[in-house]
XYZ file of C-alpha atoms in Angstrom:
672
model
C 95.027 173.351 81.083
C 96.252 170.086 79.594
C 93.498 168.092 81.221
C 90.893 169.853 79.032
C 92.249 168.061 75.978
C 91.661 164.596 77.407
C 87.879 164.417 77.080
C 87.607 165.313 73.366
C 90.434 162.909 72.548
C 88.724 160.073 74.402
C 85.405 160.796 72.684
C 86.948 160.820 69.231
C 88.656 157.457 69.809
C 85.412 155.984 71.111
C 83.386 157.343 68.194
C 85.885 155.833 65.761
C 85.563 152.400 67.427
C 81.790 152.469 67.716
C 81.199 153.917 64.244
C 82.459 150.678 62.683
C 80.047 148.677 64.865
C 77.093 151.074 64.677
C 76.179 150.257 61.108
C 75.703 146.585 62.102
C 73.186 147.639 64.761
C 71.481 150.202 62.491
C 70.778 147.503 59.887
C 68.778 145.514 62.481
C 66.155 148.304 62.332
C 65.787 148.318 58.510
C 62.120 148.036 57.386
C 63.133 145.443 54.740
C 63.197 141.971 56.411
C 65.681 140.690 53.826
C 68.155 143.465 54.697
C 67.675 142.735 58.405
C 68.511 139.069 57.767
C 71.611 140.002 55.764
C 72.595 142.445 58.546
C 72.369 139.683 61.164
C 74.422 137.311 58.981
C 77.097 140.021 58.464
C 77.088 140.692 62.212
C 77.592 136.959 62.840
C 80.671 136.949 60.606
C 82.027 140.139 62.199
C 81.900 138.906 65.810
C 83.423 135.439 65.385
C 86.595 135.442 67.502
C 86.457 139.221 67.974
C 85.800 140.076 71.629
C 86.218 143.800 71.040
C 83.535 143.790 68.379
C 81.235 141.739 70.662
C 81.634 144.237 73.516
C 80.966 147.192 71.170
C 77.766 145.649 69.798
C 76.503 144.958 73.323
C 77.236 148.562 74.381
C 75.401 149.842 71.296
C 72.242 147.930 72.235
C 72.332 145.063 69.734
C 71.112 142.504 72.307
C 67.569 143.839 73.009
C 66.973 144.204 69.245
C 68.235 140.659 68.491
C 66.024 139.278 71.257
C 63.041 141.220 69.909
C 63.582 139.785 66.414
C 64.086 136.293 67.859
C 60.747 136.437 69.685
C 58.642 137.963 66.889
C 56.330 135.428 65.260
C 56.448 137.659 62.159
C 60.237 137.072 61.839
C 61.198 134.291 59.438
C 62.585 131.070 60.960
C 65.891 131.755 59.242
C 66.118 135.214 60.853
C 65.188 133.892 64.289
C 67.801 131.125 63.966
C 70.514 133.574 62.847
C 69.643 135.830 65.827
C 70.101 132.877 68.195
C 73.457 132.074 66.581
C 74.709 135.694 66.976
C 73.552 135.786 70.621
C 75.401 132.504 71.173
C 78.528 134.055 69.669
C 78.212 137.167 71.882
C 77.900 134.829 74.892
C 81.230 133.226 73.949
C 83.026 136.440 74.868
C 83.819 137.681 78.357
C 81.933 137.241 81.627
C 80.747 140.840 81.288
C 79.108 139.891 77.990
C 77.218 137.077 79.732
C 76.098 139.453 82.513
C 74.761 141.892 79.903
C 72.886 139.097 78.099
C 71.363 137.783 81.338
C 70.346 141.321 82.349
C 68.529 141.628 79.006
C 66.486 138.499 79.947
C 68.042 136.282 77.301
C 67.239 133.083 79.241
C 63.416 133.361 79.300
C 63.483 134.435 75.628
C 65.527 131.393 74.572
C 63.497 129.002 76.752
C 60.358 130.354 75.062
C 62.047 129.714 71.686
C 62.298 126.003 72.551
C 58.529 125.711 72.126
C 58.976 126.230 68.355
C 58.786 122.895 66.466
C 61.720 123.679 64.136
C 64.749 121.559 65.109
C 67.454 123.838 63.666
C 66.063 126.825 65.612
C 65.763 124.693 68.784
C 69.411 123.600 68.440
C 70.551 127.227 67.989
C 68.620 128.284 71.115
C 69.998 125.347 73.108
C 73.568 126.038 71.978
C 73.254 129.627 73.189
C 71.579 128.549 76.471
C 74.393 126.045 77.010
C 77.025 128.768 76.584
C 75.190 131.106 78.977
C 74.548 128.456 81.649
C 78.098 127.070 81.769
C 79.381 130.529 82.721
C 80.032 130.919 86.469
C 78.287 134.332 86.472
C 74.879 132.981 85.380
C 72.442 132.322 88.246
C 71.536 128.620 87.728
C 68.241 129.170 89.552
C 66.927 130.757 86.326
C 66.571 127.234 84.903
C 64.184 126.232 87.688
C 61.944 129.326 87.909
C 59.279 127.844 85.633
C 58.446 124.213 86.618
C 57.501 123.305 83.021
C 61.034 123.966 81.686
C 62.813 120.797 82.920
C 60.109 118.359 81.660
C 60.125 120.165 78.292
C 63.936 119.914 78.049
C 63.685 116.191 78.910
C 61.185 115.760 76.059
C 63.594 117.448 73.610
C 66.361 114.923 74.358
C 65.010 112.536 71.742
C 65.128 115.136 68.921
C 68.820 114.901 67.929
C 72.354 114.209 69.146
C 72.898 117.959 69.419
C 69.881 118.482 71.682
C 71.165 115.572 73.793
C 74.641 117.064 74.095
C 73.491 120.619 74.903
C 70.681 119.695 77.322
C 72.768 117.218 79.357
C 75.552 119.815 79.532
C 73.052 122.409 80.805
C 71.774 119.944 83.425
C 75.236 118.967 84.684
C 76.190 122.650 85.088
C 72.923 123.690 86.736
C 72.657 120.891 89.288
C 74.058 122.570 92.410
C 71.762 121.687 95.335
C 69.843 118.654 96.679
C 66.645 120.348 95.420
C 68.096 120.530 91.898
C 69.105 116.845 92.127
C 65.545 115.902 93.098
C 63.994 117.920 90.257
C 66.332 116.378 87.666
C 66.786 112.799 88.692
C 63.344 111.327 87.959
C 63.536 112.416 84.332
C 67.253 111.575 84.191
C 66.777 107.862 84.864
C 64.280 107.524 82.074
C 65.726 109.971 79.545
C 69.465 110.359 80.238
C 70.502 106.807 81.224
C 69.999 105.495 77.629
C 72.371 108.226 76.388
C 75.274 106.481 78.170
C 75.415 104.075 75.220
C 74.871 106.730 72.514
C 77.048 106.382 69.378
C 78.226 109.982 69.979
C 81.153 110.356 72.409
C 80.118 113.923 73.295
C 76.619 112.765 74.268
C 77.950 109.815 76.327
C 80.365 112.133 78.098
C 77.771 114.788 78.984
C 75.293 112.119 80.169
C 78.026 110.666 82.383
C 78.749 114.110 83.876
C 75.037 114.426 84.622
C 75.069 111.250 86.691
C 78.167 112.351 88.608
C 76.482 115.579 89.782
C 73.190 113.778 90.497
C 74.813 111.168 92.759
C 77.118 113.543 94.668
C 76.313 113.369 98.406
C 72.779 112.188 97.621
C 71.816 108.849 99.165
C 68.309 108.738 97.712
C 69.520 109.300 94.138
C 72.467 106.913 94.517
C 70.336 104.088 95.934
C 67.969 104.451 92.971
C 70.807 104.549 90.422
C 72.196 101.207 91.647
C 69.128 99.434 90.275
C 68.942 101.258 86.931
C 69.455 99.087 83.856
C 70.924 100.410 80.614
C 70.365 98.011 77.735
C 70.016 95.136 80.228
C 73.171 96.031 82.188
C 73.291 97.583 85.680
C 74.507 101.173 85.745
C 77.587 100.439 87.894
C 78.820 97.975 85.245
C 78.272 100.567 82.509
C 80.478 102.927 84.551
C 83.097 100.173 85.057
C 83.335 99.700 81.263
C 83.777 103.457 80.865
C 86.809 103.299 83.217
C 88.697 100.852 80.995
C 92.135 101.998 79.908
C 91.152 102.170 76.236
C 88.577 104.909 76.992
C 89.500 108.630 76.899
C 90.926 109.875 80.233
C 88.062 112.342 80.750
C 85.583 109.453 80.531
C 87.596 107.183 82.855
C 87.806 109.943 85.453
C 84.126 110.917 85.315
C 82.985 107.268 85.517
C 85.277 106.818 88.553
C 83.658 109.907 90.095
C 80.163 108.436 89.577
C 81.128 105.213 91.366
C 82.968 107.152 94.090
C 79.913 109.313 94.799
C 77.565 106.311 94.821
C 79.920 104.538 97.220
C 80.227 107.539 99.559
C 76.428 107.917 99.540
C 76.152 104.334 100.831
C 74.738 102.775 97.647
C 77.818 100.647 96.890
C 79.839 98.867 99.610
C 83.463 99.945 100.058
C 84.572 96.304 99.652
C 82.636 95.849 96.382
C 84.940 94.684 93.583
C 83.887 97.620 91.367
C 85.399 99.940 94.019
C 88.436 97.933 95.186
C 89.484 96.432 91.850
C 88.279 99.085 89.386
C 87.568 102.570 90.793
C 90.462 102.844 93.261
C 93.163 101.593 90.802
C 91.752 103.887 88.083
C 92.044 106.935 90.369
C 95.562 105.966 91.513
C 96.505 105.661 87.829
C 95.313 109.247 87.273
C 97.890 110.484 89.796
C 100.881 109.402 87.717
C 103.046 112.034 86.072
C 102.179 111.129 82.464
C 98.749 112.691 82.922
C 97.863 116.350 82.499
C 97.897 118.610 85.555
C 94.092 118.865 85.825
C 93.707 115.079 85.489
C 96.215 114.509 88.292
C 94.420 117.067 90.485
C 90.988 115.567 89.861
C 92.262 112.013 90.302
C 93.921 112.786 93.642
C 90.972 114.779 95.025
C 88.426 112.123 94.013
C 90.584 109.361 95.507
C 90.925 111.339 98.756
C 87.135 111.651 98.912
C 86.554 107.949 98.114
C 88.670 106.557 100.924
C 88.246 109.301 103.529
C 85.998 107.251 105.871
C 87.407 103.777 105.145
C 90.657 102.525 106.641
C 90.748 99.409 104.438
C 90.650 101.477 101.236
C 93.369 103.720 102.705
C 95.577 100.664 103.268
C 94.944 99.319 99.770
C 95.640 102.713 98.154
C 98.843 103.230 100.155
C 100.301 100.024 98.653
C 99.015 100.574 95.090
C 101.533 101.753 92.461
C 103.795 103.422 95.085
C 101.137 106.119 95.559
C 102.804 107.748 98.595
C 106.054 108.430 96.702
C 104.187 109.192 93.465
C 102.439 112.078 95.239
C 105.807 113.608 96.159
C 106.128 114.488 92.451
C 103.154 116.831 92.830
C 105.482 119.227 94.687
C 108.150 119.228 91.965
C 105.953 120.288 89.085
C 106.688 121.674 86.572
C 110.378 120.954 87.002
C 113.083 122.837 85.087
C 113.583 119.762 82.895
C 109.852 119.458 82.326
C 108.815 117.467 79.298
C 106.306 120.179 78.383
C 107.356 121.633 75.065
C 104.119 123.543 74.489
C 104.824 127.041 75.885
C 101.123 127.767 76.351
C 100.714 124.549 78.344
C 103.789 125.344 80.459
C 102.438 128.817 81.222
C 99.055 127.314 82.216
C 100.700 124.705 84.451
C 102.940 127.227 86.199
C 99.836 129.230 87.089
C 98.028 126.136 88.346
C 100.879 124.222 90.025
C 99.454 125.195 93.441
C 96.387 123.034 92.636
C 98.664 119.991 92.485
C 100.092 120.773 95.926
C 96.603 121.267 97.297
C 95.457 117.906 95.858
C 98.529 116.104 97.225
C 97.963 117.483 100.744
C 94.298 116.443 100.576
C 95.193 112.926 99.488
C 97.921 112.558 102.123
C 95.406 113.757 104.754
C 92.908 111.129 103.659
C 95.539 108.361 103.422
C 96.910 109.029 106.895
C 93.681 109.658 108.777
C 93.611 106.258 110.545
C 96.621 104.029 110.057
C 99.859 104.557 112.008
C 102.067 102.785 109.428
C 100.733 104.948 106.579
C 101.387 108.130 108.601
C 104.968 106.979 109.173
C 105.333 106.288 105.450
C 104.051 109.808 104.639
C 106.318 111.652 107.090
C 109.322 109.680 105.823
C 108.621 110.726 102.222
C 111.312 113.175 101.071
C 111.041 116.607 102.736
C 107.397 115.966 103.595
C 107.307 117.904 106.869
C 109.149 120.844 105.279
C 106.595 120.838 102.469
C 103.706 120.928 104.926
C 105.345 123.757 106.880
C 105.822 125.835 103.730
C 102.279 124.922 102.616
C 100.936 126.547 105.789
C 102.178 129.940 104.624
C 101.392 129.731 100.888
C 99.479 132.609 99.321
C 96.665 130.335 98.134
C 94.078 129.881 100.887
C 93.111 126.481 99.424
C 96.689 125.208 99.709
C 96.936 126.488 103.300
C 93.701 124.696 104.171
C 94.829 121.433 102.534
C 98.249 121.629 104.247
C 96.699 122.137 107.679
C 94.292 119.272 106.944
C 97.260 117.052 106.208
C 98.976 118.212 109.399
C 95.806 117.499 111.388
C 95.634 113.985 109.971
C 99.269 113.275 110.918
C 98.824 114.896 114.359
C 96.573 111.989 115.376
C 99.756 109.940 115.769
C 101.458 109.916 119.181
C 104.709 108.893 117.517
C 104.615 111.759 114.980
C 103.786 114.304 117.712
C 106.868 113.154 119.602
C 109.201 113.051 116.584
C 108.557 114.822 113.243
C 106.287 117.504 114.729
C 108.847 118.361 117.390
C 111.860 118.225 115.030
C 110.225 120.637 112.570
C 108.633 122.939 115.191
C 105.379 122.830 113.231
C 103.612 124.659 116.073
C 105.218 127.961 114.995
C 103.667 128.260 111.505
C 100.454 126.783 112.945
C 100.243 129.555 115.550
C 100.910 132.127 112.845
C 98.100 130.654 110.763
C 95.720 130.981 113.722
C 96.311 134.727 114.005
C 94.401 135.718 110.911
C 92.562 133.146 108.835
C 89.051 132.416 107.526
C 86.878 130.168 109.723
C 87.415 127.091 107.547
C 91.189 127.268 108.084
C 90.771 128.235 111.760
C 88.655 125.143 112.465
C 91.271 122.794 111.011
C 94.237 124.660 112.537
C 92.658 124.766 116.004
C 91.792 121.036 115.750
C 95.462 120.350 115.055
C 96.480 122.578 117.960
C 94.263 120.471 120.270
C 96.423 117.449 119.415
C 99.677 119.386 119.860
C 98.549 120.316 123.397
C 98.127 116.714 124.575
C 100.287 115.996 127.602
C 102.729 113.675 125.785
C 103.390 116.217 123.005
C 106.788 117.967 123.302
C 105.239 120.984 121.530
C 102.935 121.654 124.510
C 105.507 123.660 126.516
C 106.678 126.041 123.765
C 103.053 126.620 122.693
C 102.132 127.520 126.275
C 105.010 129.975 126.461
C 103.886 131.647 123.208
C 100.793 133.112 124.893
C 98.256 130.795 123.294
C 95.693 130.976 126.138
C 94.246 134.334 125.060
C 93.893 133.136 121.483
C 92.032 129.996 122.585
C 89.774 131.933 124.948
C 88.825 134.237 122.067
C 87.902 131.176 119.953
C 85.380 130.127 122.616
C 83.454 133.330 121.864
C 83.114 132.540 118.147
C 79.714 132.253 116.451
C 80.912 128.985 114.925
C 80.172 125.956 117.175
C 83.176 124.113 115.670
C 85.529 126.937 116.725
C 84.006 127.125 120.207
C 84.490 123.354 120.601
C 88.110 123.519 119.444
C 88.948 126.512 121.654
C 87.568 124.831 124.757
C 88.996 121.424 123.769
C 92.488 122.880 123.450
C 92.105 124.566 126.872
C 90.907 121.240 128.302
C 94.008 119.457 126.944
C 96.189 122.271 128.253
C 94.684 122.044 131.749
C 95.289 118.294 131.983
C 97.863 117.695 134.760
C 98.955 121.338 134.371
C 100.556 123.320 137.183
C 98.520 125.776 139.203
C 99.874 128.837 137.390
C 98.569 127.598 134.013
C 95.176 126.679 135.460
C 94.737 130.050 137.149
C 95.760 131.811 133.916
C 93.068 129.828 132.006
C 90.412 130.754 134.604
C 91.525 134.405 134.606
C 91.655 134.720 130.830
C 88.437 132.836 130.122
C 86.548 134.605 132.906
C 83.780 133.033 134.958
C 81.063 134.711 132.900
C 82.291 133.101 129.692
C 82.851 129.766 131.427
C 79.226 129.676 132.574
C 77.999 130.863 129.214
C 79.744 127.843 127.712
C 78.106 125.581 130.316
C 74.732 126.614 128.923
C 75.835 126.415 125.261
C 73.163 124.887 122.984
C 75.837 122.729 121.315
C 76.349 119.501 123.325
C 79.958 119.161 122.119
C 80.787 122.597 123.541
C 79.103 121.691 126.835
C 80.945 118.341 127.082
C 84.345 119.908 126.414
C 83.636 122.725 128.920
C 82.807 120.110 131.551
C 86.034 118.321 130.586
C 87.951 121.578 131.086
C 86.324 122.107 134.487
C 87.156 118.545 135.482
C 90.811 119.032 134.497
C 90.983 122.365 136.330
C 89.528 120.720 139.449
C 92.158 118.043 139.898
C 94.906 117.980 142.564
C 93.626 118.980 146.003
C 95.415 122.299 146.330
C 94.112 123.376 142.897
C 90.566 122.214 143.721
C 90.531 124.165 146.977
C 91.982 127.310 145.436
C 89.581 127.415 142.441
C 86.561 126.538 144.602
C 87.448 129.171 147.187
C 87.232 131.898 144.530
C 84.597 130.453 142.148
C 82.839 127.795 144.234
C 79.437 129.424 144.391
C 79.125 129.789 140.593
C 80.511 126.306 139.899
C 78.046 124.685 142.317
C 75.250 126.679 140.701
C 76.259 125.455 137.237
C 76.454 121.833 138.460
C 72.943 122.148 139.954
C 71.510 123.556 136.711
C 72.995 120.768 134.594
C 71.883 117.972 136.934
C 68.339 119.371 137.000
C 68.008 120.015 133.249
C 67.261 117.631 130.380
C 70.730 116.471 129.341
C 72.268 113.301 127.941
C 73.709 110.576 130.199
C 77.235 111.587 129.055
C 76.729 115.206 130.158
C 75.339 114.193 133.548
C 78.110 111.630 134.100
C 80.785 114.246 133.391
C 79.023 116.673 135.792
C 78.910 114.079 138.583
C 82.638 113.416 138.013
C 83.277 117.156 138.543
C 81.279 116.924 141.770
C 83.396 113.912 142.797
C 86.548 115.995 142.147
C 85.143 118.813 144.324
C 84.462 116.176 146.989
C 88.143 115.274 146.897
C 89.227 118.788 147.970
C 90.097 119.478 151.609
C 87.966 122.575 152.059
C 86.023 122.345 148.785
C 84.049 119.279 149.917
C 82.230 121.453 152.469
C 80.456 123.166 149.539
C 78.734 119.825 148.918
C 78.305 118.786 152.570
C 76.560 122.053 153.505
C 74.253 121.836 150.477
C 71.486 119.349 151.326
C 69.840 119.871 147.951
C 73.044 118.759 146.214
C 73.382 115.712 148.504
C 69.807 114.688 147.623
C 70.756 114.905 143.937
C 73.778 112.648 144.506
C 71.513 110.192 146.356
C 69.021 110.264 143.472
C 71.733 109.430 140.923
C 73.025 106.556 143.090
C 69.639 104.926 142.532
C 69.424 105.895 138.836
C 68.694 103.250 136.194
C 71.944 104.070 134.358
C 75.041 102.343 135.778
C 77.465 105.067 134.612
C 75.587 107.674 136.660
C 75.401 105.352 139.664
C 79.190 104.795 139.550
C 79.940 108.550 139.276
C 77.573 109.404 142.164
C 79.025 106.591 144.348
C 82.539 107.845 143.599
C 81.466 111.279 144.853
C 80.161 109.778 148.129
C 83.369 107.783 148.532
C 85.443 110.996 148.329
C 83.204 112.776 150.830
C 83.459 110.079 153.539
C 87.120 109.064 153.038
C 88.426 108.009 156.428
C 91.885 109.512 156.584
C 90.640 113.093 156.273
C 89.667 115.662 158.910
C 85.974 115.674 159.768
C 85.309 112.350 158.031
C 83.348 111.019 161.036
C 80.863 113.927 160.968
C 80.430 113.572 157.217
C 79.870 109.834 157.491
C 77.268 110.373 160.228
C 75.392 112.969 158.194
C 75.225 110.751 155.105
C 74.168 107.754 157.235
C 71.266 109.822 158.604
C 70.277 110.757 155.046
C 70.037 107.081 154.045
C 73.206 106.803 151.935
C 74.469 103.674 153.744
C 71.353 101.679 152.846
C 71.793 102.586 149.177
C 75.515 101.709 149.291
C 74.675 98.355 150.861
C 72.227 97.640 148.045
C 74.795 98.676 145.413
C 77.392 96.208 146.766
C 75.041 93.498 145.430
C 74.961 95.016 141.907
C 75.533 92.704 138.946
C 77.867 95.381 137.493
C 81.298 94.612 138.973
C 82.555 98.220 138.645
C 79.564 99.555 140.550
C 79.659 96.901 143.285
C 83.446 97.425 143.757
C 82.949 101.195 144.009
C 80.145 100.705 146.576
C 82.262 98.227 148.613
C 85.146 100.744 148.718
C 82.755 103.362 150.105
C 81.274 100.920 152.637
C 84.775 100.101 153.910
C 85.108 103.719 155.075
C 82.288 103.028 157.557
C 83.832 99.769 158.713
C 87.379 101.075 159.190
């Protein structure tokens, strides 16, 4: 019975709440325009800083009425402006508020309002549009639906400092794709570049943010920006001045981002003084502990991106301001003796401390991606390997990804694989990570596993014993080419100089059907690694004979298909090397000798224009006619009849020493 009381109670509470808001909405429908205006002004005062009131007014249908009044030509300019201000205030509430406003088609209504000549009304519309567009729930595409909108916004930039601030902020938030960059950048050079020297800091800052999003991963835009002049000075120098220590941190960081993106897009050389002497030191400076958490995160992530492909920048950064040890502080933040006295700030930083760890892992990954000495420096930093291991099991997916990236970077070192990786048994958390992770993490984790399975890695044995083969075979069936490559690559590394039991387990688990599916994979990397796996499986005579006795027919078929199809030189060379390995088997070589079509193919590649293919084919012949083996005389006679000796004789005269030596070795089998 009690449950019957709930509904009336809930209704009465709701009616009490909405009754206070309803009169605001009712006044919007008054026939007297003056009362409507006063009602809107009262509503404006009621909603400032009051999210509950905002939500109530939206529920009660205030938005469609405000938009109607805003769009009516019969409404006074003052009323239309006040409506825009109230809508802007409603947009300042929660994400749900923004969704409601967008659903009511606020964006087209406000964009239409920009055609009005009155500046105060335009500024009110732009302020509201800015608030709506900077919300993550607003579809940015709505700015680009009508092709006349962007040129019109560009033309409004000259109206006032406010229009400049709001419009550039809208642009920097709505530039998400290369198409958006293209639409914006022609007008940006002409209309936004001059704003970089505006007397208003807010305008300069928003214009700078615009250029950072325009240049990001866009070569065409970046190459054009290099030649832009602002008040007679090249743009890169304007950015350099904005990075000076006397400028606000936000400006220094954003200017450093602009130069970083232009450099990564190939518009500025990595050894240019504005990168080496200005941008890199500025970003390193941002990593120091006196900066705010978000500044340290942004500084570290931008620096990681800047030097990712360039070993020289990595070396310079690693010796600048003790960066490697400075980053260790990112894991100790906020400490119990933290200097943060602002409780609100401390609460914020505790919630976001994982972003610091993520940024540190990213930067370490970038620093250590090429240089052995830097990797050593990183692993010797206090508790570094323990930090990576715990990072692999953090709740934040971004931290896990950054930690595995860092591990992958360090795993390129033979020395680290033999020491730190073994001492900390990093393969265990890595295997755990591989069990259930999104593709992005799987790609990086499986790449790292490939390195841990190299023959000189002490982790190879325990990984093998943990039943990794099934996991890797399942990766080869992924829809993602990167995962298929890594699965097959790891199996290839595992099969290298492995004992027969491991090889047979790989063949059994992978299955011939899947193996041949991979040999016809559209991705060349997958095909190359599958051929590499096959080559490693078919090494050591006993192994070659055993695998060929059970799978010979299919393997020969696959070899034929690859040699006949349109493939790169590298693919064909690898395939001929597999054939040479088959030719080294005791019984397996008969699969080639009894296949005249295959012998003709070998003969064809001996006379090919590419030396690599000639060497691989000659190596195959050499294995087939090797003297000390049973039946060598019959094989030699057959190949002589087919004209192989004449070709070998010709190849001994080759200008390529490797090829002529290989041909001479084969010829000696006939002379012995």
